[in-house]
Short mmCIF file of C-alpha atoms and ligand atoms in Angstrom, two decimals:
data_model
loop_
_atom_site.label_atom_id
_atom_site.label_comp_id
_atom_site.label_asym_id
_atom_site.label_seq_id
_atom_site.Cartn_x
_atom_site.Cartn_y
_atom_site.Cartn_z
CA MET A 1 -222.74 -26.11 221.42
CA ALA A 2 -219.93 -28.53 222.12
CA ARG A 3 -221.40 -31.74 223.37
CA SER A 4 -219.02 -34.44 222.36
CA TYR A 5 -215.62 -35.47 223.57
CA ASP A 6 -212.90 -37.47 221.94
CA SER A 7 -212.26 -40.78 223.65
CA GLU A 8 -209.76 -41.86 221.03
CA ALA A 9 -206.29 -41.28 222.33
CA PRO A 10 -203.48 -41.05 219.81
CA MET A 11 -201.31 -44.15 219.88
CA PRO A 12 -198.03 -43.76 221.66
CA ALA A 13 -194.83 -44.12 219.72
CA GLY A 14 -192.95 -47.34 220.48
CA ASP A 15 -193.85 -50.28 222.66
CA SER A 16 -194.53 -48.79 226.03
CA MET A 17 -197.37 -47.76 228.24
CA HIS A 18 -198.03 -44.20 229.23
CA GLU A 19 -199.18 -42.42 232.31
CA GLU A 20 -201.54 -39.56 231.78
CA CYS A 21 -200.75 -36.72 234.12
CA GLY A 22 -199.00 -35.21 237.10
CA VAL A 23 -200.64 -32.73 239.49
CA THR A 24 -199.48 -30.38 242.23
CA GLY A 25 -201.17 -28.12 244.75
CA VAL A 26 -199.51 -25.62 247.09
CA PHE A 27 -200.95 -23.65 250.01
CA ALA A 28 -198.13 -21.55 251.41
CA PRO A 29 -198.72 -17.96 252.57
CA GLY A 30 -195.67 -15.82 251.84
CA ALA A 31 -194.07 -18.33 249.46
CA ASP A 32 -193.55 -18.05 245.70
CA VAL A 33 -196.29 -20.58 244.97
CA GLY A 34 -196.13 -20.24 241.18
CA ARG A 35 -192.47 -21.15 241.22
CA LEU A 36 -193.10 -24.03 243.67
CA ALA A 37 -195.66 -25.43 241.22
CA TYR A 38 -193.15 -24.98 238.39
CA PHE A 39 -190.41 -26.94 240.16
CA GLY A 40 -192.91 -29.55 241.34
CA LEU A 41 -194.12 -30.06 237.79
CA TYR A 42 -190.54 -30.32 236.60
CA ALA A 43 -190.14 -33.31 238.93
CA LEU A 44 -193.35 -34.82 237.49
CA GLN A 45 -192.47 -34.22 233.84
CA HIS A 46 -192.13 -38.01 233.29
CA ARG A 47 -195.91 -38.33 233.87
CA GLY A 48 -196.83 -36.19 230.87
CA GLN A 49 -195.06 -34.14 228.25
CA GLU A 50 -197.82 -32.79 226.04
CA SER A 51 -199.04 -29.70 227.85
CA ALA A 52 -198.79 -28.07 231.24
CA GLY A 53 -200.24 -25.24 233.24
CA ILE A 54 -200.29 -23.46 236.57
CA ALA A 55 -203.11 -21.52 238.25
CA VAL A 56 -202.51 -19.24 241.23
CA SER A 57 -204.73 -17.39 243.67
CA ASP A 58 -203.81 -14.26 245.60
CA GLY A 59 -206.86 -14.59 247.82
CA GLU A 60 -208.96 -12.39 245.57
CA ARG A 61 -208.82 -13.96 242.15
CA LEU A 62 -207.54 -16.98 240.25
CA SER A 63 -205.27 -16.58 237.22
CA SER A 64 -203.63 -19.22 235.09
CA HIS A 65 -201.18 -19.89 232.31
CA ARG A 66 -201.14 -23.09 230.26
CA ASP A 67 -199.74 -24.16 226.93
CA MET A 68 -198.60 -27.12 224.83
CA GLY A 69 -195.15 -28.60 225.42
CA LEU A 70 -192.72 -29.18 228.28
CA ILE A 71 -192.69 -27.19 231.51
CA GLY A 72 -189.36 -25.57 230.68
CA GLY A 73 -190.66 -24.32 227.33
CA ILE A 74 -193.99 -22.99 228.64
CA PHE A 75 -192.85 -20.88 231.60
CA ASN A 76 -190.17 -18.23 231.86
CA GLU A 77 -189.18 -15.61 234.41
CA ASP A 78 -191.63 -13.05 233.06
CA ILE A 79 -194.60 -15.42 233.28
CA LEU A 80 -193.66 -16.80 236.69
CA GLY A 81 -193.10 -13.25 237.89
CA THR A 82 -196.80 -12.54 237.39
CA MET A 83 -197.96 -15.68 239.22
CA LYS A 84 -198.17 -14.29 242.73
CA GLY A 85 -200.37 -15.53 245.53
CA HIS A 86 -200.53 -18.07 248.35
CA ILE A 87 -202.21 -20.93 246.45
CA SER A 88 -201.21 -22.71 243.25
CA VAL A 89 -202.38 -25.71 241.24
CA GLY A 90 -200.18 -27.32 238.59
CA HIS A 91 -200.73 -29.90 235.89
CA THR A 92 -198.65 -31.73 233.29
CA ARG A 93 -200.52 -33.81 230.77
CA TYR A 94 -200.27 -36.97 228.71
CA SER A 95 -203.51 -37.54 226.81
CA THR A 96 -205.31 -40.84 227.15
CA SER A 97 -208.74 -39.35 226.69
CA GLY A 98 -209.05 -36.36 224.43
CA SER A 99 -206.61 -35.17 221.85
CA SER A 100 -203.26 -33.53 222.36
CA ILE A 101 -204.56 -30.03 221.74
CA MET A 102 -204.47 -26.74 223.58
CA CYS A 103 -208.05 -26.79 224.86
CA ASN A 104 -207.26 -29.93 226.89
CA ALA A 105 -204.32 -28.32 228.71
CA GLN A 106 -205.05 -27.94 232.43
CA PRO A 107 -205.74 -26.51 234.99
CA PHE A 108 -209.26 -25.68 233.81
CA ILE A 109 -210.94 -22.69 235.40
CA GLU A 110 -214.62 -23.26 236.24
CA ASP A 111 -217.15 -20.57 237.16
CA THR A 112 -219.85 -21.61 239.62
CA ASN A 113 -222.50 -19.82 241.61
CA ILE A 114 -220.36 -20.30 244.74
CA GLY A 115 -217.18 -19.00 243.12
CA GLN A 116 -214.46 -19.98 240.66
CA PHE A 117 -212.14 -22.96 240.96
CA ALA A 118 -209.04 -24.21 239.14
CA TYR A 119 -209.03 -27.94 238.39
CA ALA A 120 -206.17 -30.39 237.67
CA HIS A 121 -206.90 -34.10 237.08
CA ASN A 122 -204.82 -37.29 236.84
CA GLY A 123 -206.73 -40.37 235.77
CA ASN A 124 -209.41 -41.55 233.43
CA LEU A 125 -213.14 -41.83 234.00
CA THR A 126 -214.87 -44.96 232.85
CA ASN A 127 -218.40 -43.55 232.72
CA SER A 128 -217.77 -40.25 230.94
CA GLU A 129 -220.72 -40.79 228.59
CA ALA A 130 -223.09 -41.31 231.51
CA LEU A 131 -221.77 -38.22 233.31
CA LEU A 132 -222.03 -36.19 230.11
CA ALA A 133 -225.67 -37.24 229.78
CA MET A 134 -226.34 -35.87 233.29
CA LEU A 135 -225.04 -32.42 232.37
CA PRO A 136 -227.38 -29.77 230.91
CA ALA A 137 -227.90 -30.24 227.18
CA ASP A 138 -226.73 -26.72 226.41
CA ILE A 139 -223.51 -26.89 228.42
CA ASN A 140 -220.49 -25.39 226.74
CA LEU A 141 -217.59 -27.86 226.86
CA GLU A 142 -214.33 -26.26 225.87
CA ALA A 143 -212.11 -29.33 226.11
CA THR A 144 -212.46 -32.76 224.50
CA SER A 145 -211.28 -34.82 227.48
CA ASP A 146 -213.13 -36.62 230.26
CA SER A 147 -211.33 -34.45 232.84
CA GLU A 148 -213.53 -31.49 231.95
CA ILE A 149 -216.64 -33.63 232.34
CA LEU A 150 -215.76 -34.24 236.01
CA SER A 151 -214.86 -30.60 236.61
CA LYS A 152 -218.22 -29.55 235.10
CA THR A 153 -220.02 -32.22 237.15
CA ILE A 154 -218.52 -30.69 240.31
CA ALA A 155 -219.26 -27.13 239.17
CA LEU A 156 -222.92 -27.93 238.53
CA ALA A 157 -223.54 -30.37 241.42
CA ASP A 158 -225.99 -29.62 244.21
CA GLY A 159 -224.40 -28.30 247.36
CA GLU A 160 -223.83 -25.14 249.34
CA THR A 161 -220.11 -25.80 249.70
CA MET A 162 -217.37 -27.06 247.41
CA VAL A 163 -216.95 -30.19 249.56
CA GLU A 164 -220.64 -31.02 249.15
CA ARG A 165 -220.28 -30.64 245.38
CA ILE A 166 -217.16 -32.79 245.28
CA LYS A 167 -218.94 -35.48 247.28
CA ALA A 168 -221.94 -35.29 244.97
CA ALA A 169 -219.68 -35.76 241.95
CA MET A 170 -217.82 -38.65 243.62
CA ARG A 171 -221.16 -40.42 244.06
CA VAL A 172 -221.64 -40.61 240.30
CA ALA A 173 -218.09 -40.65 238.85
CA GLU A 174 -216.54 -44.05 238.04
CA GLY A 175 -212.89 -44.69 237.31
CA ALA A 176 -209.57 -43.14 238.21
CA TYR A 177 -209.25 -39.56 239.37
CA SER A 178 -206.67 -37.90 241.59
CA VAL A 179 -207.61 -34.24 241.56
CA VAL A 180 -206.27 -30.97 242.94
CA MET A 181 -208.67 -28.01 242.95
CA ALA A 182 -208.25 -24.48 244.20
CA THR A 183 -210.74 -21.72 244.91
CA LYS A 184 -209.46 -18.25 245.71
CA ASP A 185 -208.76 -19.25 249.33
CA THR A 186 -208.80 -23.05 249.61
CA ILE A 187 -207.12 -26.16 248.16
CA TYR A 188 -209.11 -29.38 247.73
CA ALA A 189 -207.25 -32.60 246.94
CA PHE A 190 -209.11 -35.87 246.51
CA ARG A 191 -208.75 -39.40 245.17
CA ASP A 192 -211.32 -41.75 243.72
CA PRO A 193 -212.67 -44.42 246.10
CA TRP A 194 -210.40 -47.09 244.51
CA GLY A 195 -207.27 -44.94 244.84
CA VAL A 196 -206.08 -45.97 241.37
CA ARG A 197 -203.67 -43.08 240.81
CA PRO A 198 -201.38 -41.79 243.56
CA LEU A 199 -201.63 -38.48 245.41
CA CYS A 200 -199.57 -37.55 248.46
CA ILE A 201 -199.31 -34.64 250.85
CA GLY A 202 -196.49 -32.94 252.69
CA THR A 203 -195.77 -29.85 254.75
CA TYR A 204 -194.01 -26.81 253.36
CA GLY A 205 -192.28 -24.38 255.70
CA ASP A 206 -193.97 -23.53 259.00
CA ASP A 207 -197.58 -23.37 257.95
CA GLY A 208 -197.75 -24.48 254.33
CA TYR A 209 -198.79 -27.69 252.58
CA MET A 210 -198.10 -29.25 249.23
CA VAL A 211 -199.89 -32.10 247.46
CA ALA A 212 -198.49 -33.89 244.43
CA SER A 213 -198.87 -37.02 242.34
CA GLU A 214 -195.53 -38.28 243.64
CA SER A 215 -193.32 -37.55 246.61
CA CYS A 216 -190.39 -36.67 244.29
CA ALA A 217 -192.17 -33.36 243.61
CA LEU A 218 -192.31 -32.62 247.34
CA ALA A 219 -188.63 -33.47 247.81
CA THR A 220 -187.69 -31.25 244.86
CA VAL A 221 -189.01 -28.10 246.56
CA GLY A 222 -188.03 -29.03 250.13
CA ALA A 223 -191.51 -30.04 251.30
CA GLN A 224 -191.68 -32.83 253.90
CA TYR A 225 -193.65 -35.92 252.88
CA LEU A 226 -196.46 -36.66 255.33
CA ARG A 227 -198.54 -39.43 253.79
CA GLU A 228 -200.64 -40.61 250.85
CA ILE A 229 -204.07 -39.07 250.49
CA GLU A 230 -206.35 -42.07 251.04
CA ALA A 231 -208.70 -43.56 248.50
CA GLY A 232 -211.97 -41.64 248.76
CA GLU A 233 -210.44 -38.94 250.97
CA ILE A 234 -210.99 -35.21 250.38
CA VAL A 235 -208.25 -33.05 251.91
CA VAL A 236 -209.18 -29.41 252.48
CA ILE A 237 -206.44 -26.84 253.15
CA ASP A 238 -207.17 -23.21 254.03
CA LYS A 239 -206.06 -20.56 256.51
CA HIS A 240 -207.39 -22.72 259.36
CA GLY A 241 -205.05 -25.58 258.43
CA LEU A 242 -205.74 -29.02 257.05
CA ARG A 243 -208.84 -31.14 257.54
CA THR A 244 -210.12 -34.24 255.82
CA GLU A 245 -213.47 -35.56 254.72
CA HIS A 246 -214.43 -38.83 253.05
CA THR A 247 -216.86 -39.79 250.37
CA GLU A 248 -219.47 -42.27 251.58
CA VAL A 249 -218.72 -44.35 248.45
CA VAL A 250 -216.53 -47.27 249.53
CA LYS A 251 -214.66 -49.43 246.99
CA PRO A 252 -211.93 -52.04 247.30
CA PRO A 253 -208.44 -50.45 247.14
CA ALA A 254 -206.94 -50.64 243.67
CA LEU A 255 -203.70 -48.71 243.31
CA CYS A 256 -202.32 -49.25 239.81
CA MET A 257 -199.50 -51.80 240.13
CA PHE A 258 -197.66 -50.16 237.25
CA GLU A 259 -196.91 -47.16 239.46
CA TYR A 260 -194.48 -49.51 241.23
CA ILE A 261 -193.27 -51.26 238.08
CA TYR A 262 -192.88 -48.38 235.68
CA PHE A 263 -194.63 -45.03 236.08
CA ALA A 264 -193.40 -43.49 239.31
CA ARG A 265 -189.93 -42.04 239.61
CA PRO A 266 -187.56 -44.36 241.50
CA ASP A 267 -186.86 -41.69 244.13
CA SER A 268 -190.57 -41.44 244.99
CA VAL A 269 -192.13 -43.11 248.00
CA LEU A 270 -195.54 -44.70 247.65
CA SER A 271 -197.40 -45.63 250.85
CA GLY A 272 -194.14 -45.56 252.76
CA ARG A 273 -192.36 -47.86 250.31
CA SER A 274 -189.47 -46.65 248.13
CA ILE A 275 -190.17 -47.21 244.45
CA TYR A 276 -186.46 -47.89 243.92
CA MET A 277 -186.37 -50.58 246.61
CA ALA A 278 -189.56 -52.19 245.32
CA ARG A 279 -188.03 -52.45 241.83
CA TYR A 280 -184.78 -53.75 243.30
CA GLN A 281 -186.72 -56.47 245.12
CA MET A 282 -188.57 -57.30 241.87
CA GLY A 283 -185.18 -57.95 240.26
CA LYS A 284 -184.08 -60.13 243.16
CA ALA A 285 -187.31 -62.13 243.03
CA LEU A 286 -186.92 -62.56 239.28
CA ALA A 287 -183.40 -63.94 239.78
CA ARG A 288 -184.79 -66.50 242.23
CA GLU A 289 -187.68 -67.45 239.95
CA TYR A 290 -185.70 -67.58 236.70
CA PRO A 291 -181.98 -68.12 237.39
CA VAL A 292 -179.75 -68.39 234.34
CA ASP A 293 -176.18 -69.38 233.59
CA ALA A 294 -174.78 -66.11 232.21
CA ASP A 295 -171.83 -63.68 232.44
CA VAL A 296 -173.35 -60.24 233.03
CA VAL A 297 -176.64 -58.54 233.91
CA MET A 298 -177.85 -55.31 232.31
CA ALA A 299 -181.15 -53.41 232.29
CA VAL A 300 -183.09 -51.56 229.63
CA PRO A 301 -182.92 -47.91 230.78
CA ASP A 302 -184.40 -46.24 232.74
CA SER A 303 -187.17 -47.79 234.80
CA ALA A 304 -185.73 -51.34 234.73
CA ILE A 305 -182.34 -50.31 236.15
CA PRO A 306 -183.15 -50.94 239.86
CA GLY A 307 -184.55 -54.36 238.84
CA GLY A 308 -181.36 -55.13 236.91
CA ILE A 309 -179.23 -54.21 239.91
CA GLY A 310 -181.44 -56.40 242.11
CA PHE A 311 -181.15 -59.33 239.70
CA ALA A 312 -177.36 -58.96 239.70
CA ALA A 313 -177.20 -58.81 243.51
CA GLU A 314 -179.30 -61.95 243.92
CA SER A 315 -177.57 -63.92 241.17
CA GLY A 316 -174.02 -62.86 242.03
CA LEU A 317 -173.42 -61.80 238.41
CA PRO A 318 -171.80 -58.43 237.64
CA TYR A 319 -174.12 -55.57 236.63
CA VAL A 320 -173.01 -53.66 233.52
CA GLU A 321 -174.43 -50.86 231.40
CA GLY A 322 -175.33 -52.38 228.06
CA LEU A 323 -177.47 -49.66 226.49
CA ILE A 324 -177.47 -45.88 226.58
CA LYS A 325 -180.85 -44.26 226.03
CA ASN A 326 -181.43 -41.00 224.23
CA ARG A 327 -183.86 -39.25 226.59
CA TYR A 328 -184.87 -36.53 224.18
CA ILE A 329 -187.04 -38.55 221.81
CA GLY A 330 -190.59 -37.35 222.29
CA ARG A 331 -193.97 -38.01 220.78
CA THR A 332 -193.40 -35.83 217.74
CA PHE A 333 -190.23 -37.73 216.96
CA ILE A 334 -189.78 -38.48 213.24
CA SER A 335 -188.97 -42.18 212.92
CA PRO A 336 -186.21 -43.29 210.56
CA ASN A 337 -187.53 -45.15 207.53
CA GLN A 338 -186.89 -48.85 206.94
CA GLN A 339 -183.90 -48.18 204.70
CA MET A 340 -182.28 -45.98 207.34
CA ARG A 341 -182.97 -48.62 209.99
CA SER A 342 -181.40 -51.32 207.87
CA GLN A 343 -178.39 -49.05 207.48
CA GLY A 344 -178.05 -48.96 211.22
CA VAL A 345 -179.81 -45.74 212.25
CA GLN A 346 -180.55 -46.32 215.95
CA LEU A 347 -181.83 -43.30 217.74
CA LYS A 348 -183.37 -44.47 221.01
CA PHE A 349 -180.72 -46.91 222.29
CA ASN A 350 -177.04 -47.40 221.57
CA PRO A 351 -175.03 -50.33 222.92
CA ILE A 352 -171.85 -50.24 225.00
CA VAL A 353 -170.05 -52.79 222.84
CA GLU A 354 -167.18 -53.30 225.33
CA ASN A 355 -169.63 -54.61 227.95
CA LEU A 356 -171.42 -56.96 225.58
CA ARG A 357 -168.93 -58.49 223.17
CA GLY A 358 -168.67 -62.26 223.70
CA GLN A 359 -170.88 -62.18 226.81
CA ARG A 360 -173.89 -64.22 227.83
CA VAL A 361 -176.16 -61.34 228.81
CA VAL A 362 -179.18 -61.22 231.12
CA VAL A 363 -181.37 -58.27 230.07
CA VAL A 364 -183.86 -57.03 232.65
CA ASP A 365 -186.81 -54.97 231.36
CA ASP A 366 -189.99 -53.83 233.10
CA SER A 367 -192.61 -54.98 230.62
CA ILE A 368 -193.40 -56.22 227.14
CA VAL A 369 -196.59 -54.66 225.79
CA ARG A 370 -196.97 -55.10 222.04
CA GLY A 371 -193.57 -56.71 221.58
CA THR A 372 -192.40 -54.29 218.91
CA THR A 373 -189.38 -52.82 220.71
CA THR A 374 -188.03 -55.97 222.35
CA PRO A 375 -186.84 -57.73 219.14
CA ARG A 376 -184.96 -54.55 218.19
CA ILE A 377 -183.22 -54.50 221.55
CA VAL A 378 -182.30 -58.19 221.28
CA SER A 379 -180.84 -57.77 217.81
CA LEU A 380 -179.02 -54.59 218.86
CA LEU A 381 -177.34 -56.56 221.63
CA ARG A 382 -176.48 -59.46 219.33
CA ASP A 383 -175.08 -57.04 216.74
CA ALA A 384 -172.93 -55.59 219.52
CA GLY A 385 -171.46 -59.06 220.07
CA ALA A 386 -173.61 -60.57 222.85
CA ARG A 387 -173.25 -64.36 222.65
CA GLU A 388 -176.54 -65.10 224.39
CA VAL A 389 -179.47 -62.82 225.34
CA HIS A 390 -181.68 -63.91 228.25
CA LEU A 391 -184.69 -61.65 228.84
CA ARG A 392 -186.07 -61.23 232.34
CA ILE A 393 -189.18 -59.07 232.84
CA THR A 394 -190.11 -57.50 236.18
CA SER A 395 -193.84 -57.65 235.45
CA PRO A 396 -195.96 -60.72 234.77
CA PRO A 397 -197.24 -61.02 231.18
CA ILE A 398 -199.70 -58.23 230.30
CA VAL A 399 -202.63 -60.26 229.04
CA HIS A 400 -205.51 -57.77 229.32
CA PRO A 401 -205.95 -54.10 228.43
CA CYS A 402 -206.26 -51.29 230.95
CA TYR A 403 -209.69 -49.75 231.47
CA LEU A 404 -208.44 -47.17 233.92
CA GLY A 405 -206.63 -44.69 231.81
CA VAL A 406 -203.27 -46.22 231.01
CA ASP A 407 -202.53 -45.88 227.32
CA MET A 408 -201.44 -49.46 226.74
CA ALA A 409 -202.88 -51.65 223.98
CA THR A 410 -205.93 -53.63 222.93
CA TYR A 411 -206.37 -57.40 223.16
CA GLU A 412 -205.39 -57.67 219.52
CA GLU A 413 -202.16 -55.80 220.17
CA LEU A 414 -201.02 -57.35 223.45
CA ILE A 415 -198.38 -59.92 222.56
CA ALA A 416 -198.87 -61.92 225.77
CA HIS A 417 -202.60 -62.19 225.14
CA ASN A 418 -201.95 -63.82 221.81
CA LEU A 419 -198.76 -65.86 222.29
CA SER A 420 -197.33 -68.19 224.95
CA VAL A 421 -194.11 -67.27 226.77
CA GLU A 422 -192.21 -69.73 224.55
CA GLN A 423 -193.69 -68.20 221.41
CA ILE A 424 -192.85 -64.68 222.59
CA CYS A 425 -189.28 -65.77 223.32
CA GLU A 426 -188.96 -67.12 219.82
CA LYS A 427 -190.59 -64.08 218.24
CA VAL A 428 -188.32 -61.56 219.98
CA GLY A 429 -185.25 -63.69 219.24
CA ALA A 430 -184.09 -64.24 222.84
CA ASP A 431 -182.34 -67.36 224.16
CA SER A 432 -184.68 -67.49 227.14
CA LEU A 433 -187.49 -65.44 228.63
CA GLY A 434 -188.82 -65.26 232.18
CA TYR A 435 -191.58 -63.06 233.62
CA LEU A 436 -191.89 -62.28 237.33
CA SER A 437 -194.89 -63.99 238.94
CA VAL A 438 -197.79 -61.99 240.39
CA ASP A 439 -196.89 -63.25 243.90
CA GLY A 440 -193.24 -62.28 243.43
CA LEU A 441 -194.29 -58.85 242.20
CA VAL A 442 -196.69 -58.13 245.04
CA SER A 443 -194.27 -59.32 247.72
CA ALA A 444 -191.56 -57.04 246.26
CA THR A 445 -193.78 -54.05 247.05
CA GLY A 446 -194.14 -55.11 250.69
CA ARG A 447 -197.90 -54.81 250.33
CA GLU A 448 -200.81 -57.18 249.85
CA ASN A 449 -202.45 -58.47 246.71
CA ARG A 450 -205.73 -56.86 247.82
CA ASP A 451 -204.15 -53.36 247.78
CA PHE A 452 -203.72 -53.30 244.02
CA CYS A 453 -205.37 -53.15 240.67
CA LEU A 454 -203.77 -56.06 238.80
CA GLY A 455 -206.38 -56.05 236.06
CA CYS A 456 -204.07 -56.11 233.05
CA LEU A 457 -202.10 -58.98 234.62
CA THR A 458 -204.90 -61.13 236.02
CA GLY A 459 -208.10 -59.97 234.31
CA ARG A 460 -209.59 -59.14 237.72
CA TYR A 461 -210.36 -55.43 237.74
CA PRO A 462 -211.38 -53.39 240.76
CA ALA A 463 -214.97 -53.19 239.55
CA GLU A 464 -216.97 -54.90 236.87
CA PRO A 465 -218.94 -54.73 234.74
CA ALA A 466 -219.09 -50.92 234.89
CA LEU A 467 -215.41 -50.51 234.21
CA ALA A 468 -215.37 -53.21 231.57
CA GLY A 469 -217.79 -51.10 229.61
CA ALA A 470 -214.90 -48.80 228.86
CA ALA A 471 -212.71 -51.57 227.48
CA PRO A 472 -210.26 -50.44 224.83
CA GLY A 473 -210.43 -52.83 221.93
CA ARG A 474 -212.42 -55.98 221.41
CA ARG A 475 -211.92 -59.01 223.56
CA SER A 476 -210.51 -61.61 221.27
CA ALA A 477 -210.65 -64.56 223.64
S1 SF4 B 1 -205.28 -52.45 234.51
FE1 SF4 B 1 -203.01 -52.46 234.77
S2 SF4 B 1 -202.28 -50.48 234.02
FE2 SF4 B 1 -204.51 -50.30 234.32
S3 SF4 B 1 -204.78 -49.45 236.41
FE3 SF4 B 1 -204.87 -51.70 236.58
S4 SF4 B 1 -202.72 -52.33 236.98
FE4 SF4 B 1 -202.67 -50.22 236.21
#
């Protein structure tokens, strides 16, 4: 009997935060739905690089293929050639709950007394232990993640229909979940009542639909973006078309603000707002809040680039490329030892010396989490000849952990929880440091404060104390 799950996520390499998954769902009679899932997942690869999988239905039966690694390494022509049908569900995973092992790769396939379903989940539950306790004592859990606990909760819920079972599970599940499920003839796509993680829907061809974590996946396969799936909404797609239902559980909206700051691809649209333009406006707002006498503006690649361009536009300073990022350093990357570092081995970033030498440089970045990478970037720029380094950050200081599935840091680790802005500036070796305000950040998105989870920035989470029970790390103050 497997009755435990591993809530200890492995720590990410470097000083960044990590999203946990990307999901897709396709209902398109006559289309190559396995390949549509494949290309959709390719567009969502930034949301998870540990494992991936696709399940398809031909109307009679579900089949799936999943494995560890990147999409391009898992699927080939032979495998995709067998994935025929009119429905597909895709998943790419970054583990925040459960280890990076094969049994946690999704989609899961669940057997129920009303038929099989394939299940793909983005998010993190905050009451997994309570849900686990509601499941039969002899249940056989194959995975070690909280995603499987929700899929089992749905599979074993009361209800004559899948929608009734989903609603029953939504009554008891707490936390973040954007889910795509498929039975042999129907797609179900639903978001938790807070709407923490994104999920959007578009049309494909004349009578098809596609759902995905981000609109960039729709654009990649030629699907037309329709709208976000609402918080608490259950979209059902079958041969009769699309219909929606809602859970009766109502919560305040709480989209993760870091989708706008960092996670989502800049070419995605979230609630009608371009991620690129939101980041550009963050840079402009930062230039108004923290102007500086300097020569050039640069950004730390990749997610801070629109903010850097916005800062340059608002300040009138030229935008230059100061760092080139190696995009092929993954989680299994072998770090150089201290001696190699001191001899100048720099694998992640390399400077463009010609753009930096003798310059007073404004460096725009999207966040400082633990503060371990930032001093290396500052000294890299100084070594390349920068005369002054002024850091400007497009998020406010991260002073609290995330309880909703973002692999970030504990109170002990968060540099802004433990040091003042002046102390951080000194510690990272910058000449000045400015963080965007919460008001500046929210107004850059074109939305309202009340639309977001800002928990790690303000300490006000969408729900307490239930969510706080899942706090990573001890509260040190
Ligand atoms: S606490 Fe921060 S990272 Fe976590 S969901 Fe809220 S805004 Fe996103």
